[in-house]
Coordinates of C-alpha atoms in Angstrom, one line a residue:
M1 CA 103.8 138.6 76.8
H2 CA 100.5 140.1 76.0
L3 CA 101.1 143.7 76.9
A4 CA 98.5 145.0 74.5
R5 CA 95.6 142.9 75.6
F6 CA 94.9 145.0 78.6
A7 CA 94.3 148.0 76.4
A8 CA 91.6 146.4 74.3
S9 CA 89.3 149.3 74.9
A10 CA 88.6 152.0 72.3
C11 CA 91.7 153.9 73.5
A12 CA 93.9 150.8 73.7
L13 CA 97.6 150.7 73.6
A14 CA 98.8 154.3 74.0
L15 CA 101.6 154.5 76.6
A16 CA 103.7 157.6 76.2
A17 CA 106.2 159.7 78.0
T18 CA 109.2 162.0 77.5
G19 CA 111.9 163.6 79.4
A20 CA 114.3 166.4 78.3
A21 CA 116.8 164.7 80.6
V22 CA 117.2 161.0 80.4
A23 CA 119.9 158.5 81.5
L24 CA 121.6 155.6 80.0
A25 CA 124.9 153.7 80.1
P26 CA 127.8 154.9 78.0
A27 CA 128.5 153.1 74.7
G28 CA 130.5 150.0 75.2
S29 CA 129.6 149.6 78.9
A30 CA 128.6 146.2 80.1
A31 CA 125.8 147.9 82.0
A32 CA 122.7 148.0 79.9
A33 CA 121.0 150.6 82.2
S34 CA 121.9 153.3 84.6
S35 CA 120.4 153.4 88.0
V36 CA 117.6 155.6 86.7
Y37 CA 116.4 153.0 84.2
S38 CA 116.9 149.9 86.4
V39 CA 113.2 150.0 87.2
A40 CA 110.9 151.1 84.3
P41 CA 107.4 149.6 84.4
Y42 CA 105.1 150.0 81.5
V43 CA 102.2 152.5 81.6
D44 CA 99.1 152.5 79.5
M45 CA 98.4 156.2 79.2
S46 CA 95.0 155.9 77.5
N47 CA 92.8 153.9 79.8
S48 CA 91.8 156.6 82.3
Q49 CA 94.2 155.3 85.0
E50 CA 97.0 157.7 84.2
G51 CA 96.8 159.3 87.6
L52 CA 98.5 156.3 89.1
L53 CA 101.7 157.2 87.2
D54 CA 101.7 160.7 88.7
T55 CA 101.2 159.1 92.2
A56 CA 104.0 156.6 91.6
I57 CA 106.4 159.4 90.6
T58 CA 105.5 161.9 93.2
G59 CA 104.7 159.6 96.1
H60 CA 106.5 156.3 95.5
Q61 CA 109.9 157.4 94.1
L62 CA 109.4 155.9 90.6
K63 CA 112.1 157.5 88.4
A64 CA 111.5 155.9 85.0
Y65 CA 108.7 154.2 83.1
T66 CA 108.1 152.6 79.7
A67 CA 105.5 154.3 77.4
A68 CA 103.7 152.0 75.0
F69 CA 102.7 151.7 72.3
V70 CA 103.8 153.4 69.2
L71 CA 102.5 151.5 66.2
G72 CA 103.8 151.2 62.7
E73 CA 101.2 152.1 60.1
G74 CA 102.8 151.5 56.7
C75 CA 105.9 153.8 56.8
N76 CA 104.2 156.1 59.4
Q77 CA 103.9 155.9 63.1
I78 CA 101.0 156.5 65.4
W79 CA 100.2 156.1 69.1
G80 CA 97.8 153.3 69.9
D81 CA 95.0 155.8 70.1
T82 CA 95.6 156.4 66.3
L83 CA 97.0 159.9 66.8
P84 CA 100.3 160.7 65.1
V85 CA 103.6 160.5 67.0
G86 CA 104.8 163.9 68.1
N87 CA 101.4 165.4 67.6
D88 CA 99.1 163.6 70.0
S89 CA 97.1 166.2 71.9
Y90 CA 96.2 163.7 74.6
T91 CA 99.4 161.7 75.1
D92 CA 102.0 164.4 74.6
P93 CA 100.9 166.6 77.5
E94 CA 100.9 163.5 79.8
I95 CA 104.5 162.9 78.7
A96 CA 105.3 166.5 79.5
R97 CA 103.7 166.2 82.9
A98 CA 105.6 163.1 83.9
K99 CA 108.8 164.8 82.8
S100 CA 108.0 167.9 84.9
E101 CA 107.6 165.5 87.9
G102 CA 111.1 164.2 87.3
A103 CA 110.5 160.9 85.5
S104 CA 112.5 159.6 82.6
V105 CA 111.0 157.6 79.8
I106 CA 111.5 154.7 77.4
I107 CA 109.3 154.9 74.3
S108 CA 108.0 151.4 73.4
S109 CA 106.8 150.4 69.9
G110 CA 104.7 147.3 69.0
G111 CA 102.8 145.2 71.5
A112 CA 100.3 142.3 71.0
S113 CA 98.0 144.3 68.8
G114 CA 100.5 146.2 66.7
E115 CA 104.0 146.1 65.3
P116 CA 107.1 148.4 65.3
L117 CA 107.8 150.4 62.2
A118 CA 110.5 147.9 60.9
W119 CA 107.7 145.3 60.7
T120 CA 105.2 147.5 58.8
C121 CA 107.6 149.4 56.5
S122 CA 110.1 147.7 54.1
T123 CA 112.1 150.9 53.3
Q124 CA 115.2 151.0 55.5
S125 CA 115.6 154.8 55.2
S126 CA 112.0 155.4 56.3
V127 CA 112.4 153.0 59.3
D128 CA 115.5 154.9 60.3
A129 CA 113.8 158.2 59.9
G130 CA 110.7 157.1 61.9
Y131 CA 112.8 155.9 64.9
Q132 CA 114.8 159.1 64.7
A133 CA 111.6 161.0 64.9
L134 CA 110.8 159.3 68.2
I135 CA 114.2 160.4 69.6
N136 CA 113.7 164.0 68.3
D137 CA 110.0 164.4 69.3
Y138 CA 110.3 163.1 72.8
G139 CA 113.9 163.9 73.6
V140 CA 114.7 160.2 74.6
T141 CA 117.8 158.1 74.5
R142 CA 116.0 154.8 75.2
L143 CA 113.8 152.9 72.7
D144 CA 112.0 149.6 73.4
F145 CA 110.5 147.3 70.8
D146 CA 107.9 144.8 71.9
V147 CA 107.6 142.0 69.3
E148 CA 104.9 139.4 69.7
G149 CA 102.9 136.8 67.9
A150 CA 103.7 136.1 64.3
A151 CA 105.9 139.2 64.2
V152 CA 108.7 137.4 66.1
A153 CA 109.1 135.0 63.2
D154 CA 109.6 137.8 60.6
T155 CA 113.3 137.6 59.9
A156 CA 113.3 140.3 57.2
A157 CA 111.8 142.8 59.6
A158 CA 114.2 141.8 62.4
A159 CA 117.1 142.4 60.0
R160 CA 115.7 145.9 59.2
Q161 CA 115.2 146.5 62.9
M162 CA 118.9 145.8 63.7
Q163 CA 120.2 147.8 60.8
A164 CA 118.1 150.7 62.0
M165 CA 119.5 150.4 65.5
K166 CA 123.1 150.2 64.1
D167 CA 122.4 153.3 61.9
L168 CA 120.9 155.3 64.8
K169 CA 123.6 154.4 67.3
A170 CA 126.1 155.8 64.9
S171 CA 124.3 159.2 64.8
N172 CA 123.0 159.3 68.3
P173 CA 125.7 159.0 71.0
G174 CA 124.5 156.9 73.9
L175 CA 121.3 155.5 72.3
Q176 CA 120.2 152.3 73.9
F177 CA 117.5 149.9 72.8
S178 CA 115.7 146.9 74.2
M179 CA 113.9 144.0 72.5
T180 CA 110.9 142.8 74.5
L181 CA 110.2 139.2 73.6
P182 CA 107.9 136.3 74.7
V183 CA 109.5 133.7 77.0
L184 CA 108.7 130.4 78.7
T185 CA 110.3 129.2 81.9
S186 CA 112.7 127.3 79.6
G187 CA 113.8 130.5 77.8
L188 CA 113.1 132.3 74.5
T189 CA 111.4 130.6 71.6
N190 CA 113.5 129.7 68.6
D191 CA 112.1 132.8 66.9
G192 CA 113.2 134.9 69.8
V193 CA 116.7 133.5 69.5
N194 CA 116.7 134.4 65.9
V195 CA 116.1 138.0 66.8
L196 CA 119.3 137.9 68.9
K197 CA 121.1 136.4 65.8
A198 CA 119.8 139.2 63.7
A199 CA 121.6 141.7 66.0
K200 CA 124.7 139.6 65.8
N201 CA 124.6 139.6 62.0
A202 CA 124.2 143.3 62.0
G203 CA 127.3 143.7 64.2
I204 CA 125.5 145.1 67.2
R205 CA 124.5 143.9 70.7
I206 CA 120.9 144.3 72.1
D207 CA 121.3 146.5 75.1
V208 CA 118.5 144.9 77.0
V209 CA 116.8 141.6 76.0
N210 CA 113.6 142.1 78.0
I211 CA 111.7 138.9 78.7
M212 CA 107.9 138.8 79.1
A213 CA 107.8 136.6 82.2
M214 CA 104.1 135.8 82.1
D215 CA 101.4 133.7 80.6
Y216 CA 103.3 130.4 80.5
Y217 CA 100.0 128.4 80.3
A218 CA 101.4 125.9 82.7
G219 CA 98.4 126.0 85.1
T220 CA 96.9 128.5 87.5
G221 CA 99.0 127.2 90.4
T222 CA 102.4 128.1 88.7
E223 CA 104.8 129.8 91.1
M224 CA 105.3 133.0 89.0
G225 CA 108.2 134.5 90.9
Q226 CA 110.4 131.3 90.5
G227 CA 109.1 131.0 87.0
A228 CA 110.5 134.4 86.1
V229 CA 113.8 133.5 87.7
A230 CA 114.0 130.3 85.7
A231 CA 113.1 132.1 82.5
A232 CA 115.9 134.7 83.2
R233 CA 118.5 132.1 83.8
A234 CA 117.6 130.1 80.7
T235 CA 117.4 133.3 78.5
L236 CA 120.9 134.4 79.6
T237 CA 122.3 131.0 78.5
Q238 CA 120.6 131.4 75.1
M239 CA 122.0 135.0 74.8
Q240 CA 125.5 133.9 75.6
S241 CA 125.3 131.1 73.0
V242 CA 124.7 133.8 70.4
D243 CA 127.2 136.4 71.8
S244 CA 129.4 135.6 74.7
G245 CA 129.6 139.2 75.6
Y246 CA 126.0 139.3 77.0
T247 CA 125.7 139.4 80.8
Y248 CA 122.8 139.8 83.2
A249 CA 123.2 143.6 82.7
N250 CA 121.8 143.0 79.2
L251 CA 118.7 141.2 80.6
G252 CA 115.4 142.7 81.5
I253 CA 112.5 140.9 83.4
T254 CA 108.9 142.0 82.9
P255 CA 106.1 140.1 84.6
M256 CA 102.4 140.8 84.4
I257 CA 101.3 141.7 87.9
G258 CA 98.2 140.2 89.5
K259 CA 96.1 137.8 87.5
N260 CA 97.6 136.8 84.1
D261 CA 95.8 135.9 80.9
D262 CA 96.3 132.2 81.7
G263 CA 94.7 132.6 85.2
S264 CA 98.1 132.4 87.0
T265 CA 98.8 135.1 89.6
F266 CA 102.0 137.1 90.1
T267 CA 101.9 138.4 93.7
P268 CA 103.8 141.1 95.6
A269 CA 105.7 138.2 97.2
D270 CA 106.7 137.1 93.7
A271 CA 107.8 140.7 93.0
R272 CA 110.1 140.6 96.0
T273 CA 111.6 137.2 94.7
V274 CA 112.4 138.7 91.3
E275 CA 113.8 141.9 92.9
S276 CA 116.1 139.9 95.1
F277 CA 117.3 137.8 92.1
A278 CA 117.9 141.0 90.1
A279 CA 119.9 142.5 93.0
Q280 CA 122.1 139.4 93.4
N281 CA 122.9 139.2 89.7
G282 CA 122.9 142.8 88.4
V283 CA 119.9 142.5 86.1
G284 CA 119.8 145.4 83.6
R285 CA 116.1 146.3 84.0
L286 CA 113.0 145.4 86.0
A287 CA 109.6 146.3 84.6
F288 CA 106.0 145.1 84.8
W289 CA 102.7 145.4 83.1
S290 CA 101.5 147.8 84.2
V291 CA 101.4 150.8 86.6
N292 CA 97.8 151.2 85.6
R293 CA 97.0 147.8 87.0
D294 CA 98.9 148.3 90.3
Q295 CA 95.8 148.7 92.4
P296 CA 93.3 146.2 93.9
C297 CA 89.9 145.1 92.5
S298 CA 87.7 142.1 92.3
G299 CA 86.5 140.3 89.2
S300 CA 86.4 137.0 87.4
A301 CA 88.0 138.0 84.1
N302 CA 91.7 137.6 83.5
S303 CA 94.2 140.5 83.1
L304 CA 91.8 143.4 83.5
P305 CA 93.4 146.6 82.1
T306 CA 92.8 148.8 85.1
C307 CA 93.6 146.6 88.2
S308 CA 95.4 143.5 89.4
E309 CA 92.3 141.5 90.5
I310 CA 94.1 140.6 93.7
S311 CA 94.1 141.9 97.3
Q312 CA 97.0 144.4 97.4
N313 CA 97.9 147.9 98.5
S314 CA 97.7 150.5 95.7
L315 CA 101.2 150.6 94.0
A316 CA 102.4 147.6 96.0
F317 CA 104.3 146.3 93.0
T318 CA 105.9 149.7 92.4
D319 CA 107.0 149.7 96.0
A320 CA 108.4 146.2 95.7
F321 CA 110.5 147.0 92.6
V322 CA 111.6 150.6 93.2
P323 CA 114.3 149.7 95.9
Y324 CA 116.2 147.9 93.1
E325 CA 116.9 151.2 91.4
G326 CA 119.2 152.3 94.2
S327 CA 120.7 148.8 95.0
S328 CA 124.2 147.8 94.1
G329 CA 122.8 145.4 91.6
G330 CA 120.6 147.9 89.7
G331 CA 121.9 149.2 86.4
G332 CA 124.9 146.9 86.5
G333 CA 126.2 148.0 89.8
T334 CA 126.5 151.8 89.6
T335 CA 124.8 154.1 92.1
S336 CA 126.3 157.4 91.1
D337 CA 124.2 159.6 88.9
F338 CA 123.8 163.2 87.8
S339 CA 121.3 165.5 86.1
L340 CA 121.7 167.7 83.0
S341 CA 119.8 170.9 82.1
L342 CA 119.9 173.7 79.6
S343 CA 119.2 177.4 80.1
P344 CA 117.7 178.6 77.9
G345 CA 116.5 175.5 76.2
S346 CA 115.8 177.2 72.9
A347 CA 117.1 180.1 70.8
S348 CA 116.2 181.9 67.6
V349 CA 119.3 182.8 65.5
A350 CA 119.6 184.6 62.2
Q351 CA 121.7 183.0 59.4
G352 CA 125.4 183.9 60.1
G353 CA 124.7 184.4 63.8
S354 CA 125.3 182.4 67.0
A355 CA 123.6 181.7 70.4
T356 CA 124.8 180.5 73.7
A357 CA 123.2 178.5 76.6
T358 CA 124.4 177.2 79.9
V359 CA 124.7 173.5 80.4
A360 CA 124.3 172.7 84.1
T361 CA 125.1 169.4 85.8
A362 CA 124.3 168.3 89.3
V363 CA 125.0 165.2 91.4
T364 CA 121.8 163.3 92.1
S365 CA 123.3 160.2 93.8
G366 CA 126.7 158.9 94.7
S367 CA 129.7 161.0 94.2
A368 CA 130.8 163.6 91.6
E369 CA 131.7 162.4 88.2
S370 CA 133.6 163.7 85.2
V371 CA 130.9 164.5 82.6
S372 CA 131.9 164.6 78.9
L373 CA 129.5 166.8 76.8
S374 CA 128.6 166.2 73.1
A375 CA 125.8 167.3 70.7
S376 CA 124.0 165.4 67.9
G377 CA 121.3 166.3 65.4
A378 CA 122.6 169.7 64.3
P379 CA 122.0 170.4 60.6
S380 CA 124.9 170.8 58.2
G381 CA 126.3 174.3 58.6
V382 CA 125.5 174.5 62.4
T383 CA 128.5 174.0 64.7
V384 CA 127.8 173.2 68.4
S385 CA 130.8 173.6 70.8
F386 CA 131.2 173.4 74.6
S387 CA 133.5 175.4 76.8
P388 CA 134.8 173.4 78.7
A389 CA 133.9 170.1 76.9
T390 CA 134.3 168.1 80.1
V391 CA 133.0 169.2 83.5
T392 CA 132.8 167.7 87.0
S393 CA 129.2 166.8 87.9
G394 CA 127.9 169.9 89.6
G395 CA 129.7 172.2 87.2
T396 CA 128.6 174.2 84.2
S397 CA 129.7 174.6 80.6
T398 CA 128.8 177.2 77.9
L399 CA 127.2 175.8 74.7
T400 CA 127.7 177.9 71.6
A401 CA 125.7 177.2 68.5
T402 CA 127.2 178.9 65.4
V403 CA 124.9 179.2 62.3
G404 CA 126.4 179.4 58.9
S405 CA 125.0 181.9 56.4
S406 CA 123.7 179.1 54.1
V407 CA 121.8 177.1 56.7
A408 CA 118.1 176.9 55.7
A409 CA 115.6 178.7 57.9
G410 CA 113.7 176.3 60.1
T411 CA 113.6 174.8 63.6
Y412 CA 116.1 172.1 64.5
P413 CA 116.1 170.0 67.7
I414 CA 119.7 169.3 68.8
T415 CA 120.4 166.6 71.4
V416 CA 122.9 167.6 74.1
T417 CA 124.3 164.6 75.9
G418 CA 126.5 164.3 79.0
T419 CA 128.3 161.0 79.5
A420 CA 129.9 159.8 82.7
A421 CA 130.9 156.5 84.3
G422 CA 127.5 156.2 85.9
G423 CA 125.5 156.7 82.7
S424 CA 124.4 159.5 80.4
H425 CA 121.7 162.1 80.4
S426 CA 120.4 164.2 77.4
A427 CA 118.4 167.3 76.9
T428 CA 117.0 168.9 73.8
Y429 CA 118.2 172.3 72.6
T430 CA 115.7 173.8 70.1
L431 CA 117.5 176.1 67.5
T432 CA 115.3 178.2 65.2
V433 CA 117.2 179.6 62.3
T434 CA 115.7 182.7 60.7
S435 CA 116.6 184.5 57.5
S436 CA 119.2 187.1 57.9
G437 CA 117.5 189.4 55.4
G438 CA 115.6 189.6 52.1
G439 CA 115.6 187.5 49.0
G440 CA 117.9 189.3 46.6
G441 CA 120.3 190.2 49.3
G442 CA 119.1 193.7 50.2
G443 CA 119.0 193.4 54.0
G444 CA 115.7 194.1 55.7
G445 CA 114.0 192.5 58.7
S446 CA 112.6 189.1 59.5
L447 CA 109.9 187.6 61.7
T448 CA 110.3 187.7 65.4
N449 CA 109.0 184.9 67.7
A450 CA 108.5 182.8 64.5
G451 CA 108.2 179.5 66.5
F452 CA 106.4 181.0 69.5
E453 CA 109.0 179.5 71.8
T454 CA 108.9 182.6 74.0
G455 CA 105.6 181.3 75.3
S456 CA 103.9 184.6 74.5
L457 CA 102.4 186.3 71.5
G458 CA 104.5 189.4 71.2
P459 CA 105.1 191.0 68.7
W460 CA 102.2 189.1 67.1
T461 CA 98.8 190.7 67.6
C462 CA 95.5 188.9 67.3
T463 CA 91.9 189.9 66.6
G464 CA 89.2 187.4 67.6
G465 CA 90.7 184.6 69.6
G466 CA 94.5 184.1 69.6
S467 CA 96.9 182.6 72.2
V468 CA 100.2 180.6 72.5
V469 CA 99.6 177.0 73.5
S470 CA 101.8 174.1 74.5
S471 CA 99.8 171.5 72.6
P472 CA 99.5 170.7 69.8
V473 CA 102.9 171.9 68.5
H474 CA 104.8 171.2 65.3
S475 CA 108.2 171.4 67.0
G476 CA 109.6 172.9 70.2
S477 CA 107.3 173.5 73.1
H478 CA 104.8 176.2 71.9
A479 CA 102.6 177.0 68.9
L480 CA 100.0 179.6 68.0
Q481 CA 96.3 179.0 68.4
V482 CA 93.8 181.1 66.4
T483 CA 90.2 180.8 67.5
P484 CA 87.5 182.1 65.2
S485 CA 84.1 182.7 66.6
S486 CA 80.7 181.7 65.1
S487 CA 80.5 185.1 63.4
S488 CA 84.0 186.5 62.9
T489 CA 87.4 185.3 61.6
G490 CA 90.2 184.8 64.1
E491 CA 93.5 186.3 62.9
C492 CA 97.1 186.9 64.2
D493 CA 99.5 189.4 62.5
Q494 CA 103.0 190.6 62.6
T495 CA 104.2 193.6 60.6
V496 CA 107.8 193.5 59.3
T497 CA 109.9 195.8 57.2
L498 CA 111.9 194.0 54.5
S499 CA 114.0 195.1 51.6
P500 CA 112.0 197.1 49.0
N501 CA 111.1 195.6 45.7
H502 CA 112.5 192.1 46.5
S503 CA 111.0 188.7 46.3
Y504 CA 110.5 186.6 49.4
T505 CA 109.1 183.3 50.5
L506 CA 107.0 182.9 53.6
T507 CA 106.5 179.3 55.0
G508 CA 104.6 178.1 58.0
W509 CA 103.2 174.9 59.5
V510 CA 99.5 174.8 60.1
Q511 CA 96.7 172.4 61.0
G512 CA 93.0 172.9 61.2
P513 CA 90.0 173.7 59.0
Y514 CA 90.5 176.5 56.4
A515 CA 93.8 177.6 57.8
Y516 CA 95.1 180.7 55.8
V517 CA 98.7 182.0 55.7
G518 CA 99.6 185.1 53.8
V519 CA 100.8 188.7 53.6
S520 CA 99.0 192.0 53.1
G521 CA 99.8 195.7 53.1
G522 CA 102.9 196.2 50.9
A523 CA 102.2 192.9 49.1
T524 CA 99.2 190.6 48.7
A525 CA 99.5 186.8 48.6
S526 CA 98.0 183.9 50.5
T527 CA 97.4 180.2 50.5
W528 CA 95.3 177.8 52.7
S529 CA 94.8 174.2 53.7
N530 CA 92.1 172.1 55.3
N531 CA 93.9 169.4 57.2
T532 CA 93.8 167.9 60.6
S533 CA 97.5 167.1 60.5
W534 CA 100.4 169.5 60.4
N535 CA 101.2 170.6 56.9
Q536 CA 103.5 173.3 55.5
L537 CA 102.2 176.2 53.5
T538 CA 104.4 178.4 51.2
V539 CA 103.6 181.9 50.0
S540 CA 105.8 183.8 47.5
F541 CA 105.5 187.6 47.2
T542 CA 107.4 190.7 46.1
T543 CA 107.6 193.8 48.4
G544 CA 106.7 197.2 47.2
G545 CA 108.7 200.5 47.6
S546 CA 108.4 200.6 51.4
G547 CA 109.3 196.9 52.0
T548 CA 106.7 196.8 54.8
V549 CA 104.2 193.9 54.8
T550 CA 101.9 192.3 57.4
V551 CA 102.2 188.5 57.8
Y552 CA 99.1 186.8 59.0
V553 CA 97.4 183.5 59.8
H554 CA 93.7 183.2 60.2
G555 CA 90.8 180.8 60.5
W556 CA 87.3 181.1 59.1
Y557 CA 84.4 182.0 61.2
G558 CA 82.2 179.2 62.3
Q559 CA 85.1 176.7 62.1
S560 CA 87.2 175.3 64.9
D561 CA 90.7 176.3 66.1
V562 CA 93.6 176.7 63.7
H563 CA 97.2 176.1 64.9
A564 CA 100.3 177.5 63.4
D565 CA 104.0 177.1 64.1
D566 CA 107.6 177.5 62.8
F567 CA 107.2 180.4 60.3
T568 CA 110.2 181.3 58.2
L569 CA 110.7 184.3 55.9
G570 CA 113.5 184.5 53.5

């Protein structure tokens, strides 16, 4: 498929989304998707048509979508608009908005104009870490990898990809992944079959083999609905020739709606043909490219990025596919589902301390289920327990996070997962560990609201312009914004009393021009950076006889905003 061609504008290829609660089938299940993920069309969130996603969610019952594309850039990852993953001031708020509207997300890497990280980075540990960052930054349990063009034939990259998936599945309970591959009506290409073999060689099974049922170049009169069905049947035969355990629940079908690159046309009637086939056979996922195109327009060019170029009602393809989500075939035949939430979703805990939160579950469809709770991603020295560890959907459990005295100060995202017969949901619990006292062991205080997760400034005070913002953030959901004016410096301070005559280290993450971090009062020390990306600054100092110092961050007058987050003092 040519998913990226439609985003050939200057902002091309950035689809994104997140959810703090997402669903997937339990490990070992034949179902590749829960009912929530049975329908997950792609969305290009950088072509000025993002409002259609909001309408699809709030007015057309769309429960999940696929956000594309994250691109490998060496051993780093960026969104297609060239902004870094986890720090995209345009895409990340759109992800948060879709989440607030109740949508779950699959993060997709690659596309026709880019490649996933395993194809651009040859260091296995960096590939693993990069994919883990997607999980952590967006709180997802579903990853998609769209591999096209010459990339499909890169066997070394495919081997790295499957090793990464094996590694991540071991450390992230419930993680599911899909491989989105080109297809003809006769099935996958030989290179596509080799991707399946790479998974087999790694000792894993691809949860969803997602076929790009489009652009067969078989003539403009090709019957695209039946073509997708033929491609699906042929692909399952190929899948089972590699691994007999594959079923239709491990297959996804993704057409290009409206006019395709080759001039063929996929109509709403074709969508109904594919939806009916999926319902009869329990296909794991239905998707399409793209929600942004699910509206009418006229034109002579093929595959415009912002409309289907056919006569249709707005979101007609969404309406044709959404019923599959609740059908007996969707998600391998399960219609029961539940939600999972955390209250509070974050906590700040001193070394040697503990924090609690309430894990709440609720039935969203079908009947009540037994939900088993688990946590992953906690750093060494942090223990997360649940009481009780298993609840009936609709019940609650108490999460307790116990922090050892030697755990390094910092902010740690912990994934809390509930698994039931109908699937799994996850939410992110953000734990900020602060120093229990002063270097040298003399007791003393520490910074309060060091990660700004309260959503307000206190006890920080600001001169000039200062506020707490939800984007950009280094981690969690909030950060500090310092806004200097054309004639005066912007600065935010917090005064703390530490142990007298002891050495301390202050660290903080900042981005922006001439961002200063330091202490004044009972000690004087500072450092600065001039960087558009998040970077960590470190300041060492020794307190005086009173132990009282003022911690500050400021930006120079005449410069743009400075952002700061995740301070530690120890």
